[in-house]
mmCIF file with all atom_site columns, C-alpha atoms and ligand atoms in Angstrom:
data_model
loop_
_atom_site.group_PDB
_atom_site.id
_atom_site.type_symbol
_atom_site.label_atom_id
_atom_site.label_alt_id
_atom_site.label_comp_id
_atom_site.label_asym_id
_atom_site.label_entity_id
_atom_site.label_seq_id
_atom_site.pdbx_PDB_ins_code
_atom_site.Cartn_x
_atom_site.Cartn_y
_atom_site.Cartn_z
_atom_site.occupancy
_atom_site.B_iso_or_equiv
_atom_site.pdbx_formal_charge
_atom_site.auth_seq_id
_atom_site.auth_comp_id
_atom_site.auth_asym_id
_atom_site.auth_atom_id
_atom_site.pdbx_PDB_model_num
ATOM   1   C  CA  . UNK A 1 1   ? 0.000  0.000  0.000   1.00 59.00 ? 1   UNK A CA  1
ATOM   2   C  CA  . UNK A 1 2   ? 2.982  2.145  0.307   1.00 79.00 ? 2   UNK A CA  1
ATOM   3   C  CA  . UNK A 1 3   ? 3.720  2.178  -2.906  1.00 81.00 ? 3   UNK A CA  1
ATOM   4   C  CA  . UNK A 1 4   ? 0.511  3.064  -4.147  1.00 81.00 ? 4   UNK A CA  1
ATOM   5   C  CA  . UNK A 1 5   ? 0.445  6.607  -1.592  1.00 87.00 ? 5   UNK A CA  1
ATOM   6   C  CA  . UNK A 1 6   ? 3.544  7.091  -3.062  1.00 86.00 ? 6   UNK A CA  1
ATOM   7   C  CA  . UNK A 1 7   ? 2.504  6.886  -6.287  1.00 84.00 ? 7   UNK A CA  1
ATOM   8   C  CA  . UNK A 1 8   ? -0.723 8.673  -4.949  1.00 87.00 ? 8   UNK A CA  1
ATOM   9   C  CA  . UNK A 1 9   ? 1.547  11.626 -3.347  1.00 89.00 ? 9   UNK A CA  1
ATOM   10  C  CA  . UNK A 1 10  ? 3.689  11.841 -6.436  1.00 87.00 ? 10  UNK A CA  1
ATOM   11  C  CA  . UNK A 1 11  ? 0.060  12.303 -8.963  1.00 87.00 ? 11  UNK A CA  1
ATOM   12  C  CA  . UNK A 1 12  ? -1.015 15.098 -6.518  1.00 90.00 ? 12  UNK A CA  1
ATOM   13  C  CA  . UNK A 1 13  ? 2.270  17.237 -6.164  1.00 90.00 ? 13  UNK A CA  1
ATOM   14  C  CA  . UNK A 1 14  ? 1.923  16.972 -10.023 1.00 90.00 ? 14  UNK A CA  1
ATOM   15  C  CA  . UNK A 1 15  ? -1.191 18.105 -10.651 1.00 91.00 ? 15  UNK A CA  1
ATOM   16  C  CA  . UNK A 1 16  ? -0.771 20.912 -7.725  1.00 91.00 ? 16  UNK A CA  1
ATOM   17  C  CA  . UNK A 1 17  ? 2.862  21.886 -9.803  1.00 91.00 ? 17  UNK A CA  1
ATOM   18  C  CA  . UNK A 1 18  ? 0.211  22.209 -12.947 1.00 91.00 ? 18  UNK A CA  1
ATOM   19  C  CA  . UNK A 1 19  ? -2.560 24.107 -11.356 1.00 92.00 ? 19  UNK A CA  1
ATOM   20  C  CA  . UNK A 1 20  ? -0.226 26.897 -9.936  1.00 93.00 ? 20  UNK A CA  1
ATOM   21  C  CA  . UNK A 1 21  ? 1.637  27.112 -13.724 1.00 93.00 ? 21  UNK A CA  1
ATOM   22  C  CA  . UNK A 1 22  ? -1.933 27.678 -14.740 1.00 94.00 ? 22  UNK A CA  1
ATOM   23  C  CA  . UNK A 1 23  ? -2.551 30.120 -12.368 1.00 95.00 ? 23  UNK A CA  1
ATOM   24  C  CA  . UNK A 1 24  ? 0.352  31.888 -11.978 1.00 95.00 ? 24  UNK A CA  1
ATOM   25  C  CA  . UNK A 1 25  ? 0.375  32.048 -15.771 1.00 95.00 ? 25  UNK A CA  1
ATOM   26  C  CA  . UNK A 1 26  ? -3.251 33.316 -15.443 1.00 96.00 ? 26  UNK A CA  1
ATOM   27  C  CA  . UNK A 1 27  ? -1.954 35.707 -12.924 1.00 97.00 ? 27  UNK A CA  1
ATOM   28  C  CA  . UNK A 1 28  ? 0.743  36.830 -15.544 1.00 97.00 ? 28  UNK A CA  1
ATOM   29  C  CA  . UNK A 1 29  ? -1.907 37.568 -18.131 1.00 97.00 ? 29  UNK A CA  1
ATOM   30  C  CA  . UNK A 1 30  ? -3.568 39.946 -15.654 1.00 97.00 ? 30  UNK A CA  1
ATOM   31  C  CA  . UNK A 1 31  ? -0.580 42.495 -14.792 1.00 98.00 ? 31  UNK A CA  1
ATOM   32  C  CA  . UNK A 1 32  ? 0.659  42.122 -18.611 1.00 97.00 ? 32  UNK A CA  1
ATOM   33  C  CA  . UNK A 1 33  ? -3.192 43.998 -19.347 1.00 97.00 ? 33  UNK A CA  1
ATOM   34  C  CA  . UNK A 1 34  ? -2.791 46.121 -16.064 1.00 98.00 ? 34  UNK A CA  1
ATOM   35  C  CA  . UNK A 1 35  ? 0.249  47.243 -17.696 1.00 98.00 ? 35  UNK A CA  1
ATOM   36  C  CA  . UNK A 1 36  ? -0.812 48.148 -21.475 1.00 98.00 ? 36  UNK A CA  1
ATOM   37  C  CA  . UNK A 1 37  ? -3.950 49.951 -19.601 1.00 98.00 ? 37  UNK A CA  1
ATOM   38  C  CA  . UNK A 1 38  ? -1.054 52.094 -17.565 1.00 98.00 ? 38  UNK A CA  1
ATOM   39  C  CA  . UNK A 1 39  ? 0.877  52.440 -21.119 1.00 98.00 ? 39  UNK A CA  1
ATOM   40  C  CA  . UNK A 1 40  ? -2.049 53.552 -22.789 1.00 98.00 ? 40  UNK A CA  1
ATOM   41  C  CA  . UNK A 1 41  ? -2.454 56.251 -20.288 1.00 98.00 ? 41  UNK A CA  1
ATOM   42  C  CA  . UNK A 1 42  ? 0.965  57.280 -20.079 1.00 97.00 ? 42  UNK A CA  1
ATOM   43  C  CA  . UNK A 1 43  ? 0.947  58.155 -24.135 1.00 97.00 ? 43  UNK A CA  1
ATOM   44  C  CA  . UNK A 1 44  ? -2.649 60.002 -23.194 1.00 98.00 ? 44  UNK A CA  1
ATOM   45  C  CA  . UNK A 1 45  ? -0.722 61.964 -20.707 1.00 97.00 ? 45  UNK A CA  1
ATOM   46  C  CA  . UNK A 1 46  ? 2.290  62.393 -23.195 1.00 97.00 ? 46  UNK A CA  1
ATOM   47  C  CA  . UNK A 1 47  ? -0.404 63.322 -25.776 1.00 97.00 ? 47  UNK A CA  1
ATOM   48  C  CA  . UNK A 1 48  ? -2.050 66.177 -23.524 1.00 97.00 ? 48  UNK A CA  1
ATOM   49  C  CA  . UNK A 1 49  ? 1.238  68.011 -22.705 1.00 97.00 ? 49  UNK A CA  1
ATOM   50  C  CA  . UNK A 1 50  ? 2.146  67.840 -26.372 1.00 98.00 ? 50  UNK A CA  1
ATOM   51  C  CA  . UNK A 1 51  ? -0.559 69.312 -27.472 1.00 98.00 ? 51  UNK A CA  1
ATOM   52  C  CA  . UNK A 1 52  ? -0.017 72.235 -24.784 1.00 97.00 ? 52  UNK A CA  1
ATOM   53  C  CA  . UNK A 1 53  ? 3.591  72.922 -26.419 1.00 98.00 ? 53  UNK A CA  1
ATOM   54  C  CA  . UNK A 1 54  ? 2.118  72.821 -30.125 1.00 97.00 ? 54  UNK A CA  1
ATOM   55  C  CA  . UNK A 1 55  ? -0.014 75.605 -28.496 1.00 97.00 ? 55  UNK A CA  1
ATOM   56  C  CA  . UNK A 1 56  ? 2.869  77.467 -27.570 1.00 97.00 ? 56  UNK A CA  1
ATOM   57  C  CA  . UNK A 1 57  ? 3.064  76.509 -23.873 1.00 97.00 ? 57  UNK A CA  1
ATOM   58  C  CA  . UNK A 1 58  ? 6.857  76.291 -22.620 1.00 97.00 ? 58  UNK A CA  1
ATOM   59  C  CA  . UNK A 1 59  ? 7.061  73.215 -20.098 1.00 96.00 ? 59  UNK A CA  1
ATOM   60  C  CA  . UNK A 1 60  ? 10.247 71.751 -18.416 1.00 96.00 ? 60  UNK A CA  1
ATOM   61  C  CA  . UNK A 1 61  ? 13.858 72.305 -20.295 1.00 97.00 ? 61  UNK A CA  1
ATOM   62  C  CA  . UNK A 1 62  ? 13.877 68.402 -20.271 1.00 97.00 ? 62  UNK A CA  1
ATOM   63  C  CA  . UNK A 1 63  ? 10.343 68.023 -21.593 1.00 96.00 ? 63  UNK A CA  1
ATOM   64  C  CA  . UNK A 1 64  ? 10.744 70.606 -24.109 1.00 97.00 ? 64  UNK A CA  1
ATOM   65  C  CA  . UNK A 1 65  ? 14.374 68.752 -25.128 1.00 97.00 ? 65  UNK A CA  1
ATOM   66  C  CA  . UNK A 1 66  ? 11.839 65.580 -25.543 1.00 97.00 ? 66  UNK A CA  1
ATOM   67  C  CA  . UNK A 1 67  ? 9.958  67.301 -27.680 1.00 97.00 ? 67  UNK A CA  1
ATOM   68  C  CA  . UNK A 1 68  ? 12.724 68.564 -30.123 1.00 97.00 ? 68  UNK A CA  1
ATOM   69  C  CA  . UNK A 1 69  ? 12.740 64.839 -30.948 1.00 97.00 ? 69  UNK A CA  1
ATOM   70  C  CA  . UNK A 1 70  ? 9.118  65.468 -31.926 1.00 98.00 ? 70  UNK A CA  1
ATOM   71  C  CA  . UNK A 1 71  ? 9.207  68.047 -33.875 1.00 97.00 ? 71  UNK A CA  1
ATOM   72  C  CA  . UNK A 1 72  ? 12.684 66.321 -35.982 1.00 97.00 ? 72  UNK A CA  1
ATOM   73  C  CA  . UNK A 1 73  ? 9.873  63.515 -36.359 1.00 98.00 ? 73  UNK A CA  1
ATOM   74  C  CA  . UNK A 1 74  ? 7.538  65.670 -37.726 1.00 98.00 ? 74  UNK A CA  1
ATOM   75  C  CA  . UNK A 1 75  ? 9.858  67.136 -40.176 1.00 98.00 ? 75  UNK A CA  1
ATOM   76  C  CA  . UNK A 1 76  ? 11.114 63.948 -41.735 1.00 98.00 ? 76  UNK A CA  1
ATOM   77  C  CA  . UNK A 1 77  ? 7.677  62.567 -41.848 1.00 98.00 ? 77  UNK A CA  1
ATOM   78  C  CA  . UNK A 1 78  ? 6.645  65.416 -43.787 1.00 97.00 ? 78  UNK A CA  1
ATOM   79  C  CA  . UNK A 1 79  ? 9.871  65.161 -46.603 1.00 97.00 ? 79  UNK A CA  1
ATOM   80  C  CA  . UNK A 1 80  ? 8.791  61.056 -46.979 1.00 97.00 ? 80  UNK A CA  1
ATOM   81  C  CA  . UNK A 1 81  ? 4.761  62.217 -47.049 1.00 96.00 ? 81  UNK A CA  1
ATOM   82  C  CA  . UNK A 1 82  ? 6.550  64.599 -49.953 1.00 94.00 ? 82  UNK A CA  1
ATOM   83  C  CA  . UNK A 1 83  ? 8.520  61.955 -51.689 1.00 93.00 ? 83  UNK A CA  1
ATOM   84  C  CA  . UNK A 1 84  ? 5.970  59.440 -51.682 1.00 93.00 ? 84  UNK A CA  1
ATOM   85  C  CA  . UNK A 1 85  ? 3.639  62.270 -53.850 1.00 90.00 ? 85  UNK A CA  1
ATOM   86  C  CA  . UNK A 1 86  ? 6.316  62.835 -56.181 1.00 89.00 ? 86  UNK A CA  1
ATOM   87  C  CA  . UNK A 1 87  ? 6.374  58.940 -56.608 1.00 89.00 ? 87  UNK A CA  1
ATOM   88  C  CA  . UNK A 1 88  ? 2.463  58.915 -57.328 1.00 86.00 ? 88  UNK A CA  1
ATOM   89  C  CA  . UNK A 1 89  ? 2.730  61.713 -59.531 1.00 74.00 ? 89  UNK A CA  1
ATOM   90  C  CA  . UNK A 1 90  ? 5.618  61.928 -61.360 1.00 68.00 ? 90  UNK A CA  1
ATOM   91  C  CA  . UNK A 1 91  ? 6.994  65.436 -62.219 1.00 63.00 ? 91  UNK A CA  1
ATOM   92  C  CA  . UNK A 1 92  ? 5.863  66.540 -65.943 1.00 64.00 ? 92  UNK A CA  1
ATOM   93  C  CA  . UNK A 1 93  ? 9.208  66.414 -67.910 1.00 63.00 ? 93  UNK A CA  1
ATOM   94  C  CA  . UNK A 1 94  ? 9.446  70.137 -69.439 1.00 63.00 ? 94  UNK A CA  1
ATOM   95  C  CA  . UNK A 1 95  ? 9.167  69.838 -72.927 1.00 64.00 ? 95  UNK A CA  1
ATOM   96  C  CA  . UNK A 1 96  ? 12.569 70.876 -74.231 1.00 67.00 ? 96  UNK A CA  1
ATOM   97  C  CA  . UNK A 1 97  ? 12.194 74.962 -74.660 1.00 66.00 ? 97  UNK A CA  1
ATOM   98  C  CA  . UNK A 1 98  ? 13.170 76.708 -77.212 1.00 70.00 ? 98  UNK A CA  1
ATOM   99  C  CA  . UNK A 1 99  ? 16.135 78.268 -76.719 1.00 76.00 ? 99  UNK A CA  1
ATOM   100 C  CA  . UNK A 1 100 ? 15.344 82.270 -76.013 1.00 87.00 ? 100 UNK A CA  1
ATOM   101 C  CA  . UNK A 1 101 ? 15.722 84.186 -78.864 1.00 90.00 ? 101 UNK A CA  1
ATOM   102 C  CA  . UNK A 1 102 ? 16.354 87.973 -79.381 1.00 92.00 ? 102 UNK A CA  1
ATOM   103 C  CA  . UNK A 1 103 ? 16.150 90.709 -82.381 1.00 94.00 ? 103 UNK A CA  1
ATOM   104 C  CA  . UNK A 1 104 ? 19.789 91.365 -83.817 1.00 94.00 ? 104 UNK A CA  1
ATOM   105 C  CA  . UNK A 1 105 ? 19.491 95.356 -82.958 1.00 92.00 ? 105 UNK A CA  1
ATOM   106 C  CA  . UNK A 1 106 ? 21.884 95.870 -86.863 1.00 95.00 ? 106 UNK A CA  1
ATOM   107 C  CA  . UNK A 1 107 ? 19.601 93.781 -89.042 1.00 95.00 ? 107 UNK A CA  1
ATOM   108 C  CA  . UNK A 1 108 ? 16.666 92.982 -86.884 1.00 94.00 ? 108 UNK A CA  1
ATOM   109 C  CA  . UNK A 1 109 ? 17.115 88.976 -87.494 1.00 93.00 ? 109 UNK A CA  1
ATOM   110 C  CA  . UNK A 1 110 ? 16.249 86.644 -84.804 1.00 93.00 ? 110 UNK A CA  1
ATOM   111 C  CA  . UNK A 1 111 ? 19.034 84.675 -83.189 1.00 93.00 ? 111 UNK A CA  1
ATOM   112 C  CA  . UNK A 1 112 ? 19.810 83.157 -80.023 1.00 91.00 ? 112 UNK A CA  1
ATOM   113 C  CA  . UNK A 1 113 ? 19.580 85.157 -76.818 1.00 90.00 ? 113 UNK A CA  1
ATOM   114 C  CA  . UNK A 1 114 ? 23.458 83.803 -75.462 1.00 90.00 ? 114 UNK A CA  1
ATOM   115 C  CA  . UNK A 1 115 ? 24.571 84.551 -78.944 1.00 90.00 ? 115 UNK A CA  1
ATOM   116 C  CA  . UNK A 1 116 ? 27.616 87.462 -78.498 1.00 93.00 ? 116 UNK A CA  1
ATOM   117 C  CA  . UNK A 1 117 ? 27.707 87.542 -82.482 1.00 94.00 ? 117 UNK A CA  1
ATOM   118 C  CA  . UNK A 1 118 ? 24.539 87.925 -85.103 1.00 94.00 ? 118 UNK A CA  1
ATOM   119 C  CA  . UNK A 1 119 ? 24.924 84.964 -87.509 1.00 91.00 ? 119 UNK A CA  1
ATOM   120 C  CA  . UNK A 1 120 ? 22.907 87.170 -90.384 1.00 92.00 ? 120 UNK A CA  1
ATOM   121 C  CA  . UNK A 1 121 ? 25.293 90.164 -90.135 1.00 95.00 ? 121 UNK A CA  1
ATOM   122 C  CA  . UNK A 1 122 ? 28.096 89.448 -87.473 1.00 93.00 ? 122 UNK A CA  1
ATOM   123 C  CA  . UNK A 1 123 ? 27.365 92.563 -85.893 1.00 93.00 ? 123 UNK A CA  1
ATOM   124 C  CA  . UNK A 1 124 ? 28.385 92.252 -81.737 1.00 92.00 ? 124 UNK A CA  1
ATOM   125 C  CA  . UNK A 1 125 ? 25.388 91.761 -79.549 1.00 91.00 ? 125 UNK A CA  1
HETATM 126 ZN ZN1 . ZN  B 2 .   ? 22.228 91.143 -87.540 1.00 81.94 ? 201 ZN  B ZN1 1
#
């Protein structure tokens, strides 16, 4: 019969060693959702004094160094938010313009505006 309490003794540590991973692992679950309800208020809180500096309110040097780090953010998201338009939309290639053209003031003929020399009557422009 000894051998069977044993054997008894040895079945009920086990399932006790199970039912406290279950609960402890049950108790884990718990605090990890205690803490992503504390994270979520901690970005509310972050959210409400940012939006007092975008109003113009000065807060702490340290909070206000923080926020430097927002603002960088902000910049850069803007120049991708830029380049990703220019990717939808791809700039128009400018037809190839005529070159500018003005009157010779000698003979009146029109030639190229960088020309020093009329080609009609090689008089100096
Ligand atoms: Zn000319």
């Amino acid at each position: 019969m000894a051998f069977l309490d044993k054997i008894n003794d040895f079945a009920k540590v086990a399932t006790e060693k199970t039912n406290n991973a279950i609960e402890s692992t049950r108790l884990s679950v718990k605090i990890e959702g205690e803490q992503r309800t504390i994270d979520a208020i901690i970005k509310k809180i972050g959210e409400y004094y940012v939006a007092k500096i975008d109003s113009g309110e000065i807060l702490e040097e340290e909070v206000m160094s923080m926020y430097e780090g927002i603002l960088s953010g902000r910049e850069k998201i803007e120049e991708l938010r830029t380049e990703i338009e220019s990717l939808k939309s791809p700039k128009e290639v400018p037809a190839e313009d005529e070159p500018a053209k003005k009157i010779c003031k000698n003979c009146g003929k029109e030639i190229d505006a960088s020309a020093k020399f009329c080609l009609n009557c090689g008089t100096q422009q």
